[in-house]
Amino acid sequence: MSHAMTPQLEALLEKHQNTLDAALAAIKTRDYWTPYPENPSPRVYGETANADGEAAFKSYLNQSFALQMPGIIGEAGSEVSPYGIDMNVKYPLVDLDQLLPAMQDARKVWRDVGPQGRAAICLEILERINKRSFEMGYAVMHTSGQGFMMAFQAGGPHAQDRGLEAVAYGYTAMMHTPASAVWTKPQGKQDPLVLNKTFTTVGRGIGLVIGCSTFPTWNTYPGLFADLITGNPVIVKPHPAAILPAAISVRIAQDVLIENGLPAHIVSMVIDADASQPATADLATREEIKLIDFTGNTPFGNWLEANCTQAQVYTEKAGV
């Protein structure tokens, strides 16, 4: 066990151990498996899940959406539902000069939670997101313009699958190296040299996940959960047309972090103060940003690759 596995985290890992084991088996066999049912059936998600999800979505309209981050300096948001609903949801604006140093500080705590603790927290976040798949379906529908069934499946369970897959691959990579070893070198007639070695997986730095407007969760969760499981705090930068699904995801993640005694801002969200003047380029070139995941148009993907030399950049351009 990691040196920072509290009894609470150990219990959380035990709760999710079967899901983790099945996910690790699935990435070895490459066979079909999912813990997140794609059928929006009342038998699966509960008799009132659809009504509850729609009510939860409507509760965000014409309100300020609260997230916990250092350096909040105002609010913004200009989403318009393609279905004609006036959304008028406002989200926090943050001062990067306050947020980024705080996230740097939080890196140490998140590192010390260890691979098993991080896996437990990621799985808890995904389980809670799954339970709110109807709410997410309405949020994706009213931002992306997809029909409800597609918004539910692609924005809900299928996106959660991609997040879980990232957790499984990241976990496997980290557990490949032993956490400790006794190193013994014979010295002939002398006593052998004996070293007790410990190995700690250390993230690269702050991750940035740049969302797209068409699949705001399906294209965000892989980068988000890959960064988290490997010990990196993450900023989600949603597309200005599809902020709500990202914001709900970030808030769920923050709830789980807080409940486990960790800083909420390990998962943060940055939006544009004005959609006509995107903040993404300024954020992506910050020295503190060490990982970037981007899905979107080819010109900006090329720009990120050329200009964000301080970071490891992963791009999915033009859907190819």
PDB file of C-alpha atoms in Angstrom:
ATOM      1  CA  MET A   1       0.000   0.000   0.000  1.00  0.00           C
ATOM      2  CA  SER A   2       1.104   3.562  -0.670  1.00  0.00           C
ATOM      3  CA  HIS A   3       2.315   5.550   2.320  1.00  0.00           C
ATOM      4  CA  ALA A   4      -0.697   7.880   2.011  1.00  0.00           C
ATOM      5  CA  MET A   5      -3.433   5.238   1.811  1.00  0.00           C
ATOM      6  CA  THR A   6      -5.686   6.367   4.650  1.00  0.00           C
ATOM      7  CA  PRO A   7      -8.251   3.893   6.029  1.00  0.00           C
ATOM      8  CA  GLN A   8     -10.859   5.911   4.110  1.00  0.00           C
ATOM      9  CA  LEU A   9      -8.974   5.465   0.826  1.00  0.00           C
ATOM     10  CA  GLU A  10      -8.390   1.779   1.538  1.00  0.00           C
ATOM     11  CA  ALA A  11     -12.147   1.331   2.007  1.00  0.00           C
ATOM     12  CA  LEU A  12     -12.778   3.229  -1.234  1.00  0.00           C
ATOM     13  CA  LEU A  13     -10.313   1.011  -3.102  1.00  0.00           C
ATOM     14  CA  GLU A  14     -12.013  -2.086  -1.688  1.00  0.00           C
ATOM     15  CA  LYS A  15     -15.386  -0.751  -2.863  1.00  0.00           C
ATOM     16  CA  HIS A  16     -14.103  -0.411  -6.443  1.00  0.00           C
ATOM     17  CA  GLN A  17     -11.616  -3.322  -6.545  1.00  0.00           C
ATOM     18  CA  ASN A  18     -13.873  -5.583  -8.640  1.00  0.00           C
ATOM     19  CA  THR A  19     -14.403  -2.848 -11.239  1.00  0.00           C
ATOM     20  CA  LEU A  20     -10.668  -2.127 -11.355  1.00  0.00           C
ATOM     21  CA  ASP A  21      -9.821  -5.822 -11.714  1.00  0.00           C
ATOM     22  CA  ALA A  22     -12.365  -6.285 -14.508  1.00  0.00           C
ATOM     23  CA  ALA A  23     -11.047  -3.182 -16.316  1.00  0.00           C
ATOM     24  CA  LEU A  24      -7.463  -4.463 -16.043  1.00  0.00           C
ATOM     25  CA  ALA A  25      -8.597  -7.833 -17.448  1.00  0.00           C
ATOM     26  CA  ALA A  26     -10.459  -6.117 -20.306  1.00  0.00           C
ATOM     27  CA  ILE A  27      -7.397  -4.162 -21.481  1.00  0.00           C
ATOM     28  CA  LYS A  28      -5.467  -7.446 -21.608  1.00  0.00           C
ATOM     29  CA  THR A  29      -8.096  -9.471 -23.501  1.00  0.00           C
ATOM     30  CA  ARG A  30      -9.462  -6.532 -25.575  1.00  0.00           C
ATOM     31  CA  ASP A  31     -12.901  -8.115 -25.254  1.00  0.00           C
ATOM     32  CA  TYR A  32     -16.173  -6.212 -24.740  1.00  0.00           C
ATOM     33  CA  TRP A  33     -16.855  -5.233 -21.132  1.00  0.00           C
ATOM     34  CA  THR A  34     -18.392  -2.235 -19.407  1.00  0.00           C
ATOM     35  CA  PRO A  35     -19.732  -1.456 -15.931  1.00  0.00           C
ATOM     36  CA  TYR A  36     -21.734   1.485 -17.332  1.00  0.00           C
ATOM     37  CA  PRO A  37     -24.951   0.350 -19.074  1.00  0.00           C
ATOM     38  CA  GLU A  38     -25.674   2.222 -22.316  1.00  0.00           C
ATOM     39  CA  ASN A  39     -29.417   1.580 -22.159  1.00  0.00           C
ATOM     40  CA  PRO A  40     -31.239   4.526 -20.535  1.00  0.00           C
ATOM     41  CA  SER A  41     -33.703   2.139 -18.923  1.00  0.00           C
ATOM     42  CA  PRO A  42     -35.552   2.833 -15.658  1.00  0.00           C
ATOM     43  CA  ARG A  43     -34.713  -0.775 -14.693  1.00  0.00           C
ATOM     44  CA  VAL A  44     -31.006   0.103 -14.880  1.00  0.00           C
ATOM     45  CA  TYR A  45     -30.844   3.696 -13.660  1.00  0.00           C
ATOM     46  CA  GLY A  46     -33.976   3.857 -11.499  1.00  0.00           C
ATOM     47  CA  GLU A  47     -37.628   4.679 -12.121  1.00  0.00           C
ATOM     48  CA  THR A  48     -37.203   8.421 -11.554  1.00  0.00           C
ATOM     49  CA  ALA A  49     -33.746   8.800 -13.151  1.00  0.00           C
ATOM     50  CA  ASN A  50     -34.978  10.553 -16.297  1.00  0.00           C
ATOM     51  CA  ALA A  51     -37.197  13.050 -14.464  1.00  0.00           C
ATOM     52  CA  ASP A  52     -34.518  13.633 -11.827  1.00  0.00           C
ATOM     53  CA  GLY A  53     -31.870  14.173 -14.504  1.00  0.00           C
ATOM     54  CA  GLU A  54     -33.990  16.669 -16.417  1.00  0.00           C
ATOM     55  CA  ALA A  55     -34.824  18.532 -13.196  1.00  0.00           C
ATOM     56  CA  ALA A  56     -31.133  18.656 -12.259  1.00  0.00           C
ATOM     57  CA  PHE A  57     -30.298  20.069 -15.708  1.00  0.00           C
ATOM     58  CA  LYS A  58     -33.014  22.729 -15.413  1.00  0.00           C
ATOM     59  CA  SER A  59     -31.766  23.695 -11.934  1.00  0.00           C
ATOM     60  CA  TYR A  60     -28.559  25.060 -13.518  1.00  0.00           C
ATOM     61  CA  LEU A  61     -30.354  27.438 -15.895  1.00  0.00           C
ATOM     62  CA  ASN A  62     -30.105  31.163 -15.109  1.00  0.00           C
ATOM     63  CA  GLN A  63     -27.817  30.407 -12.151  1.00  0.00           C
ATOM     64  CA  SER A  64     -24.171  30.731 -11.151  1.00  0.00           C
ATOM     65  CA  PHE A  65     -22.384  27.372 -11.241  1.00  0.00           C
ATOM     66  CA  ALA A  66     -20.165  27.005  -8.156  1.00  0.00           C
ATOM     67  CA  LEU A  67     -16.728  25.401  -8.329  1.00  0.00           C
ATOM     68  CA  GLN A  68     -13.961  25.532  -5.709  1.00  0.00           C
ATOM     69  CA  MET A  69     -10.777  27.132  -7.040  1.00  0.00           C
ATOM     70  CA  PRO A  70      -8.284  29.702  -5.747  1.00  0.00           C
ATOM     71  CA  GLY A  71      -8.290  33.025  -7.558  1.00  0.00           C
ATOM     72  CA  ILE A  72     -11.939  33.316  -8.673  1.00  0.00           C
ATOM     73  CA  ILE A  73     -12.327  36.865 -10.028  1.00  0.00           C
ATOM     74  CA  GLY A  74     -15.764  36.896 -11.663  1.00  0.00           C
ATOM     75  CA  GLU A  75     -18.011  34.821 -13.891  1.00  0.00           C
ATOM     76  CA  ALA A  76     -18.907  34.344 -17.540  1.00  0.00           C
ATOM     77  CA  GLY A  77     -20.716  31.988 -19.881  1.00  0.00           C
ATOM     78  CA  SER A  78     -22.664  32.336 -23.111  1.00  0.00           C
ATOM     79  CA  GLU A  79     -24.004  28.864 -23.959  1.00  0.00           C
ATOM     80  CA  VAL A  80     -27.102  28.758 -26.134  1.00  0.00           C
ATOM     81  CA  SER A  81     -29.145  25.584 -26.496  1.00  0.00           C
ATOM     82  CA  PRO A  82     -29.676  24.551 -30.143  1.00  0.00           C
ATOM     83  CA  TYR A  83     -33.159  23.557 -28.893  1.00  0.00           C
ATOM     84  CA  GLY A  84     -34.033  27.165 -28.106  1.00  0.00           C
ATOM     85  CA  ILE A  85     -33.717  27.181 -24.318  1.00  0.00           C
ATOM     86  CA  ASP A  86     -32.097  30.326 -22.917  1.00  0.00           C
ATOM     87  CA  MET A  87     -29.483  28.668 -20.676  1.00  0.00           C
ATOM     88  CA  ASN A  88     -27.754  31.697 -19.154  1.00  0.00           C
ATOM     89  CA  VAL A  89     -25.464  29.638 -16.880  1.00  0.00           C
ATOM     90  CA  LYS A  90     -22.533  31.555 -15.402  1.00  0.00           C
ATOM     91  CA  TYR A  91     -19.251  29.853 -14.474  1.00  0.00           C
ATOM     92  CA  PRO A  92     -16.264  31.067 -12.422  1.00  0.00           C
ATOM     93  CA  LEU A  93     -13.452  33.012 -14.065  1.00  0.00           C
ATOM     94  CA  VAL A  94     -10.048  32.510 -12.452  1.00  0.00           C
ATOM     95  CA  ASP A  95      -6.782  34.384 -12.227  1.00  0.00           C
ATOM     96  CA  LEU A  96      -4.180  31.927 -13.577  1.00  0.00           C
ATOM     97  CA  ASP A  97      -1.460  33.573 -11.496  1.00  0.00           C
ATOM     98  CA  GLN A  98      -3.330  32.390  -8.399  1.00  0.00           C
ATOM     99  CA  LEU A  99      -4.718  29.085  -9.715  1.00  0.00           C
ATOM    100  CA  LEU A 100      -1.570  27.597 -11.253  1.00  0.00           C
ATOM    101  CA  PRO A 101       0.735  27.996  -8.197  1.00  0.00           C
ATOM    102  CA  ALA A 102      -2.006  26.459  -6.012  1.00  0.00           C
ATOM    103  CA  MET A 103      -2.280  23.521  -8.409  1.00  0.00           C
ATOM    104  CA  GLN A 104       1.522  23.138  -8.333  1.00  0.00           C
ATOM    105  CA  ASP A 105       1.344  22.882  -4.533  1.00  0.00           C
ATOM    106  CA  ALA A 106      -1.454  20.300  -4.781  1.00  0.00           C
ATOM    107  CA  ARG A 107       0.756  18.102  -7.003  1.00  0.00           C
ATOM    108  CA  LYS A 108       2.721  16.881  -3.978  1.00  0.00           C
ATOM    109  CA  VAL A 109      -0.389  15.780  -2.110  1.00  0.00           C
ATOM    110  CA  TRP A 110      -1.817  14.072  -5.200  1.00  0.00           C
ATOM    111  CA  ARG A 111       1.489  12.311  -5.872  1.00  0.00           C
ATOM    112  CA  ASP A 112       1.622  10.989  -2.305  1.00  0.00           C
ATOM    113  CA  VAL A 113      -1.855   9.448  -2.557  1.00  0.00           C
ATOM    114  CA  GLY A 114      -0.165   6.795  -4.726  1.00  0.00           C
ATOM    115  CA  PRO A 115      -1.450   4.772  -7.684  1.00  0.00           C
ATOM    116  CA  GLN A 116      -3.969   2.744  -5.663  1.00  0.00           C
ATOM    117  CA  GLY A 117      -5.415   5.752  -3.892  1.00  0.00           C
ATOM    118  CA  ARG A 118      -5.678   7.678  -7.150  1.00  0.00           C
ATOM    119  CA  ALA A 119      -7.364   4.697  -8.811  1.00  0.00           C
ATOM    120  CA  ALA A 120      -9.925   4.521  -5.995  1.00  0.00           C
ATOM    121  CA  ILE A 121     -10.720   8.234  -6.335  1.00  0.00           C
ATOM    122  CA  CYS A 122     -10.961   8.086 -10.151  1.00  0.00           C
ATOM    123  CA  LEU A 123     -13.312   5.093  -9.964  1.00  0.00           C
ATOM    124  CA  GLU A 124     -15.503   6.840  -7.402  1.00  0.00           C
ATOM    125  CA  ILE A 125     -15.698   9.935  -9.638  1.00  0.00           C
ATOM    126  CA  LEU A 126     -16.691   7.763 -12.618  1.00  0.00           C
ATOM    127  CA  GLU A 127     -19.313   5.872 -10.619  1.00  0.00           C
ATOM    128  CA  ARG A 128     -20.934   9.125  -9.489  1.00  0.00           C
ATOM    129  CA  ILE A 129     -20.844  10.544 -13.019  1.00  0.00           C
ATOM    130  CA  ASN A 130     -22.510   7.322 -14.212  1.00  0.00           C
ATOM    131  CA  LYS A 131     -25.324   7.655 -11.678  1.00  0.00           C
ATOM    132  CA  ARG A 132     -26.012  11.107 -13.131  1.00  0.00           C
ATOM    133  CA  SER A 133     -25.992   9.978 -16.762  1.00  0.00           C
ATOM    134  CA  PHE A 134     -29.482  11.389 -17.448  1.00  0.00           C
ATOM    135  CA  GLU A 135     -28.479  14.799 -16.104  1.00  0.00           C
ATOM    136  CA  MET A 136     -25.347  14.594 -18.270  1.00  0.00           C
ATOM    137  CA  GLY A 137     -27.452  13.509 -21.247  1.00  0.00           C
ATOM    138  CA  TYR A 138     -29.591  16.652 -21.016  1.00  0.00           C
ATOM    139  CA  ALA A 139     -26.511  18.845 -20.526  1.00  0.00           C
ATOM    140  CA  VAL A 140     -24.805  17.333 -23.602  1.00  0.00           C
ATOM    141  CA  MET A 141     -28.024  17.476 -25.652  1.00  0.00           C
ATOM    142  CA  HIS A 142     -28.594  21.169 -24.937  1.00  0.00           C
ATOM    143  CA  THR A 143     -24.990  22.189 -25.642  1.00  0.00           C
ATOM    144  CA  SER A 144     -23.924  19.896 -28.504  1.00  0.00           C
ATOM    145  CA  GLY A 145     -27.302  19.735 -30.260  1.00  0.00           C
ATOM    146  CA  GLN A 146     -27.343  15.925 -30.313  1.00  0.00           C
ATOM    147  CA  GLY A 147     -30.620  14.069 -29.912  1.00  0.00           C
ATOM    148  CA  PHE A 148     -31.235  12.793 -26.394  1.00  0.00           C
ATOM    149  CA  MET A 149     -30.416   9.125 -27.049  1.00  0.00           C
ATOM    150  CA  MET A 150     -27.050   9.950 -28.613  1.00  0.00           C
ATOM    151  CA  ALA A 151     -26.321  12.603 -25.967  1.00  0.00           C
ATOM    152  CA  PHE A 152     -27.108  10.080 -23.213  1.00  0.00           C
ATOM    153  CA  GLN A 153     -24.973   7.286 -24.665  1.00  0.00           C
ATOM    154  CA  ALA A 154     -21.993   9.213 -26.060  1.00  0.00           C
ATOM    155  CA  GLY A 155     -22.079  11.884 -23.328  1.00  0.00           C
ATOM    156  CA  GLY A 156     -22.760   9.375 -20.555  1.00  0.00           C
ATOM    157  CA  PRO A 157     -21.780   5.672 -20.445  1.00  0.00           C
ATOM    158  CA  HIS A 158     -19.562   5.628 -23.555  1.00  0.00           C
ATOM    159  CA  ALA A 159     -17.604   8.633 -22.271  1.00  0.00           C
ATOM    160  CA  GLN A 160     -17.309   6.968 -18.859  1.00  0.00           C
ATOM    161  CA  ASP A 161     -15.913   3.853 -20.593  1.00  0.00           C
ATOM    162  CA  ARG A 162     -13.157   5.975 -22.121  1.00  0.00           C
ATOM    163  CA  GLY A 163     -12.317   7.478 -18.730  1.00  0.00           C
ATOM    164  CA  LEU A 164     -12.151   4.052 -17.095  1.00  0.00           C
ATOM    165  CA  GLU A 165      -9.965   2.720 -19.907  1.00  0.00           C
ATOM    166  CA  ALA A 166      -7.485   5.551 -19.277  1.00  0.00           C
ATOM    167  CA  VAL A 167      -7.456   4.721 -15.559  1.00  0.00           C
ATOM    168  CA  ALA A 168      -6.775   1.040 -16.300  1.00  0.00           C
ATOM    169  CA  TYR A 169      -3.881   1.739 -18.689  1.00  0.00           C
ATOM    170  CA  GLY A 170      -2.341   4.352 -16.391  1.00  0.00           C
ATOM    171  CA  TYR A 171      -2.647   2.071 -13.368  1.00  0.00           C
ATOM    172  CA  THR A 172      -1.018  -0.843 -15.204  1.00  0.00           C
ATOM    173  CA  ALA A 173       1.906   1.313 -16.317  1.00  0.00           C
ATOM    174  CA  MET A 174       2.528   2.570 -12.781  1.00  0.00           C
ATOM    175  CA  MET A 175       2.196  -0.826 -11.082  1.00  0.00           C
ATOM    176  CA  HIS A 176       4.740  -2.273 -13.525  1.00  0.00           C
ATOM    177  CA  THR A 177       7.522  -0.802 -11.356  1.00  0.00           C
ATOM    178  CA  PRO A 178       7.764  -2.185  -7.802  1.00  0.00           C
ATOM    179  CA  ALA A 179       7.141   0.375  -5.069  1.00  0.00           C
ATOM    180  CA  SER A 180      10.103  -0.929  -3.054  1.00  0.00           C
ATOM    181  CA  ALA A 181      13.033  -3.330  -3.451  1.00  0.00           C
ATOM    182  CA  VAL A 182      15.950  -4.666  -1.442  1.00  0.00           C
ATOM    183  CA  TRP A 183      19.067  -4.310  -3.628  1.00  0.00           C
ATOM    184  CA  THR A 184      21.947  -6.628  -2.677  1.00  0.00           C
ATOM    185  CA  LYS A 185      25.381  -6.619  -4.341  1.00  0.00           C
ATOM    186  CA  PRO A 186      27.948  -9.265  -3.311  1.00  0.00           C
ATOM    187  CA  GLN A 187      31.360  -7.831  -2.298  1.00  0.00           C
ATOM    188  CA  GLY A 188      33.490 -11.000  -2.219  1.00  0.00           C
ATOM    189  CA  LYS A 189      34.971 -11.337   1.264  1.00  0.00           C
ATOM    190  CA  GLN A 190      33.345  -8.118   2.412  1.00  0.00           C
ATOM    191  CA  ASP A 191      29.727  -7.903   3.589  1.00  0.00           C
ATOM    192  CA  PRO A 192      27.340  -7.401   0.649  1.00  0.00           C
ATOM    193  CA  LEU A 193      26.117  -3.903  -0.167  1.00  0.00           C
ATOM    194  CA  VAL A 194      22.427  -3.732   0.780  1.00  0.00           C
ATOM    195  CA  LEU A 195      20.173  -0.858  -0.213  1.00  0.00           C
ATOM    196  CA  ASN A 196      16.498  -0.497   0.580  1.00  0.00           C
ATOM    197  CA  LYS A 197      15.078   1.299  -2.454  1.00  0.00           C
ATOM    198  CA  THR A 198      11.680   2.950  -2.870  1.00  0.00           C
ATOM    199  CA  PHE A 199      10.194   4.129  -6.157  1.00  0.00           C
ATOM    200  CA  THR A 200       7.570   6.865  -6.437  1.00  0.00           C
ATOM    201  CA  THR A 201       5.592   7.583  -9.584  1.00  0.00           C
ATOM    202  CA  VAL A 202       5.746  11.326 -10.196  1.00  0.00           C
ATOM    203  CA  GLY A 203       3.512  13.169 -12.656  1.00  0.00           C
ATOM    204  CA  ARG A 204       4.900  15.588 -15.242  1.00  0.00           C
ATOM    205  CA  GLY A 205       3.039  18.653 -13.964  1.00  0.00           C
ATOM    206  CA  ILE A 206      -0.315  20.293 -14.553  1.00  0.00           C
ATOM    207  CA  GLY A 207      -2.415  18.757 -17.327  1.00  0.00           C
ATOM    208  CA  LEU A 208      -4.655  20.748 -19.668  1.00  0.00           C
ATOM    209  CA  VAL A 209      -7.571  19.083 -21.445  1.00  0.00           C
ATOM    210  CA  ILE A 210      -9.098  21.207 -24.211  1.00  0.00           C
ATOM    211  CA  GLY A 211     -12.683  20.164 -24.908  1.00  0.00           C
ATOM    212  CA  CYS A 212     -14.650  20.274 -28.139  1.00  0.00           C
ATOM    213  CA  SER A 213     -18.254  21.327 -28.797  1.00  0.00           C
ATOM    214  CA  THR A 214     -19.469  18.111 -30.452  1.00  0.00           C
ATOM    215  CA  PHE A 215     -18.535  15.510 -27.799  1.00  0.00           C
ATOM    216  CA  PRO A 216     -17.845  17.525 -24.640  1.00  0.00           C
ATOM    217  CA  THR A 217     -17.344  14.504 -22.338  1.00  0.00           C
ATOM    218  CA  TRP A 218     -16.382  11.653 -24.701  1.00  0.00           C
ATOM    219  CA  ASN A 219     -13.372  13.652 -25.922  1.00  0.00           C
ATOM    220  CA  THR A 220     -12.520  15.076 -22.480  1.00  0.00           C
ATOM    221  CA  TYR A 221     -12.537  12.084 -20.129  1.00  0.00           C
ATOM    222  CA  PRO A 222      -9.562  10.174 -21.649  1.00  0.00           C
ATOM    223  CA  GLY A 223      -7.133  13.057 -21.073  1.00  0.00           C
ATOM    224  CA  LEU A 224      -8.714  14.017 -17.755  1.00  0.00           C
ATOM    225  CA  PHE A 225      -8.492  10.545 -16.230  1.00  0.00           C
ATOM    226  CA  ALA A 226      -5.126   9.659 -17.798  1.00  0.00           C
ATOM    227  CA  ASP A 227      -3.666  12.790 -16.176  1.00  0.00           C
ATOM    228  CA  LEU A 228      -5.340  12.146 -12.824  1.00  0.00           C
ATOM    229  CA  ILE A 229      -4.395   8.491 -12.431  1.00  0.00           C
ATOM    230  CA  THR A 230      -0.735   9.269 -13.199  1.00  0.00           C
ATOM    231  CA  GLY A 231      -0.499  11.960 -10.534  1.00  0.00           C
ATOM    232  CA  ASN A 232      -1.121  15.190 -12.456  1.00  0.00           C
ATOM    233  CA  PRO A 233      -3.606  17.897 -11.407  1.00  0.00           C
ATOM    234  CA  VAL A 234      -5.841  18.830 -14.362  1.00  0.00           C
ATOM    235  CA  ILE A 235      -7.429  21.935 -15.844  1.00  0.00           C
ATOM    236  CA  VAL A 236     -10.433  21.269 -18.061  1.00  0.00           C
ATOM    237  CA  LYS A 237     -10.821  24.010 -20.687  1.00  0.00           C
ATOM    238  CA  PRO A 238     -14.214  23.353 -22.307  1.00  0.00           C
ATOM    239  CA  HIS A 239     -15.372  24.735 -25.635  1.00  0.00           C
ATOM    240  CA  PRO A 240     -17.355  27.951 -24.974  1.00  0.00           C
ATOM    241  CA  ALA A 241     -20.441  26.362 -26.588  1.00  0.00           C
ATOM    242  CA  ALA A 242     -20.362  23.284 -24.330  1.00  0.00           C
ATOM    243  CA  ILE A 243     -19.264  24.192 -20.807  1.00  0.00           C
ATOM    244  CA  LEU A 244     -22.028  22.638 -18.675  1.00  0.00           C
ATOM    245  CA  PRO A 245     -21.135  18.929 -19.176  1.00  0.00           C
ATOM    246  CA  ALA A 246     -17.505  19.714 -18.280  1.00  0.00           C
ATOM    247  CA  ALA A 247     -18.551  21.793 -15.269  1.00  0.00           C
ATOM    248  CA  ILE A 248     -20.773  19.007 -13.891  1.00  0.00           C
ATOM    249  CA  SER A 249     -17.892  16.534 -14.316  1.00  0.00           C
ATOM    250  CA  VAL A 250     -15.424  18.856 -12.580  1.00  0.00           C
ATOM    251  CA  ARG A 251     -17.811  19.474  -9.687  1.00  0.00           C
ATOM    252  CA  ILE A 252     -18.337  15.735  -9.136  1.00  0.00           C
ATOM    253  CA  ALA A 253     -14.549  15.249  -9.138  1.00  0.00           C
ATOM    254  CA  GLN A 254     -14.126  18.104  -6.652  1.00  0.00           C
ATOM    255  CA  ASP A 255     -16.777  16.585  -4.344  1.00  0.00           C
ATOM    256  CA  VAL A 256     -14.895  13.270  -4.237  1.00  0.00           C
ATOM    257  CA  LEU A 257     -11.537  14.983  -3.641  1.00  0.00           C
ATOM    258  CA  ILE A 258     -12.922  17.111  -0.783  1.00  0.00           C
ATOM    259  CA  GLU A 259     -14.570  14.093   0.877  1.00  0.00           C
ATOM    260  CA  ASN A 260     -11.184  12.352   0.882  1.00  0.00           C
ATOM    261  CA  GLY A 261      -9.360  15.298   2.454  1.00  0.00           C
ATOM    262  CA  LEU A 262      -7.725  16.466  -0.786  1.00  0.00           C
ATOM    263  CA  PRO A 263      -7.648  19.920  -2.423  1.00  0.00           C
ATOM    264  CA  ALA A 264     -10.666  20.427  -4.687  1.00  0.00           C
ATOM    265  CA  HIS A 265      -8.570  22.308  -7.249  1.00  0.00           C
ATOM    266  CA  ILE A 266      -6.636  19.154  -8.206  1.00  0.00           C
ATOM    267  CA  VAL A 267      -9.391  19.234 -10.851  1.00  0.00           C
ATOM    268  CA  SER A 268     -10.141  22.782 -12.040  1.00  0.00           C
ATOM    269  CA  MET A 269     -11.906  24.465 -14.938  1.00  0.00           C
ATOM    270  CA  VAL A 270     -10.868  27.521 -16.941  1.00  0.00           C
ATOM    271  CA  ILE A 271     -13.240  29.221 -19.392  1.00  0.00           C
ATOM    272  CA  ASP A 272     -13.022  32.196 -21.732  1.00  0.00           C
ATOM    273  CA  ALA A 273     -14.023  35.545 -20.253  1.00  0.00           C
ATOM    274  CA  ASP A 274     -15.337  36.353 -23.734  1.00  0.00           C
ATOM    275  CA  ALA A 275     -16.023  33.620 -26.300  1.00  0.00           C
ATOM    276  CA  SER A 276     -14.786  35.928 -29.067  1.00  0.00           C
ATOM    277  CA  GLN A 277     -11.362  36.127 -27.346  1.00  0.00           C
ATOM    278  CA  PRO A 278     -10.388  32.544 -26.399  1.00  0.00           C
ATOM    279  CA  ALA A 279      -8.059  32.110 -23.432  1.00  0.00           C
ATOM    280  CA  THR A 280      -6.767  28.736 -24.615  1.00  0.00           C
ATOM    281  CA  ALA A 281      -3.552  29.863 -26.338  1.00  0.00           C
ATOM    282  CA  ASP A 282      -2.373  31.899 -23.333  1.00  0.00           C
ATOM    283  CA  LEU A 283      -3.147  29.029 -20.965  1.00  0.00           C
ATOM    284  CA  ALA A 284      -1.600  26.312 -23.153  1.00  0.00           C
ATOM    285  CA  THR A 285       1.753  28.110 -23.433  1.00  0.00           C
ATOM    286  CA  ARG A 286       2.139  28.634 -19.679  1.00  0.00           C
ATOM    287  CA  GLU A 287       5.323  27.073 -18.337  1.00  0.00           C
ATOM    288  CA  GLU A 288       3.369  25.228 -15.618  1.00  0.00           C
ATOM    289  CA  ILE A 289       1.328  23.256 -18.185  1.00  0.00           C
ATOM    290  CA  LYS A 290       3.194  20.005 -18.921  1.00  0.00           C
ATOM    291  CA  LEU A 291       0.520  17.862 -20.599  1.00  0.00           C
ATOM    292  CA  ILE A 292      -2.022  18.935 -23.222  1.00  0.00           C
ATOM    293  CA  ASP A 293      -4.874  16.880 -24.696  1.00  0.00           C
ATOM    294  CA  PHE A 294      -6.752  18.535 -27.553  1.00  0.00           C
ATOM    295  CA  THR A 295      -9.611  17.474 -29.806  1.00  0.00           C
ATOM    296  CA  GLY A 296     -10.670  19.903 -32.498  1.00  0.00           C
ATOM    297  CA  ASN A 297      -9.706  21.619 -35.707  1.00  0.00           C
ATOM    298  CA  THR A 298      -6.440  20.952 -37.493  1.00  0.00           C
ATOM    299  CA  PRO A 299      -5.048  24.525 -37.583  1.00  0.00           C
ATOM    300  CA  PHE A 300      -5.260  24.961 -33.788  1.00  0.00           C
ATOM    301  CA  GLY A 301      -3.967  21.433 -33.206  1.00  0.00           C
ATOM    302  CA  ASN A 302      -0.970  22.270 -35.392  1.00  0.00           C
ATOM    303  CA  TRP A 303      -0.519  25.552 -33.508  1.00  0.00           C
ATOM    304  CA  LEU A 304      -0.459  23.734 -30.149  1.00  0.00           C
ATOM    305  CA  GLU A 305       2.123  21.240 -31.420  1.00  0.00           C
ATOM    306  CA  ALA A 306       4.347  24.030 -32.744  1.00  0.00           C
ATOM    307  CA  ASN A 307       4.057  26.468 -29.838  1.00  0.00           C
ATOM    308  CA  CYS A 308       3.582  24.470 -26.619  1.00  0.00           C
ATOM    309  CA  THR A 309       7.109  23.109 -26.483  1.00  0.00           C
ATOM    310  CA  GLN A 310       7.096  23.037 -22.657  1.00  0.00           C
ATOM    311  CA  ALA A 311       4.408  20.328 -22.696  1.00  0.00           C
ATOM    312  CA  GLN A 312       3.754  16.824 -23.962  1.00  0.00           C
ATOM    313  CA  VAL A 313       1.038  17.520 -26.572  1.00  0.00           C
ATOM    314  CA  TYR A 314      -1.551  15.001 -27.742  1.00  0.00           C
ATOM    315  CA  THR A 315      -3.901  16.120 -30.527  1.00  0.00           C
ATOM    316  CA  GLU A 316      -6.869  14.557 -32.291  1.00  0.00           C
ATOM    317  CA  LYS A 317      -7.363  16.735 -35.343  1.00  0.00           C
ATOM    318  CA  ALA A 318     -10.317  16.585 -37.767  1.00  0.00           C
ATOM    319  CA  GLY A 319     -11.590  13.361 -36.228  1.00  0.00           C
ATOM    320  CA  VAL A 320      -8.965  11.273 -38.022  1.00  0.00           C
TER     321      VAL A 320
END
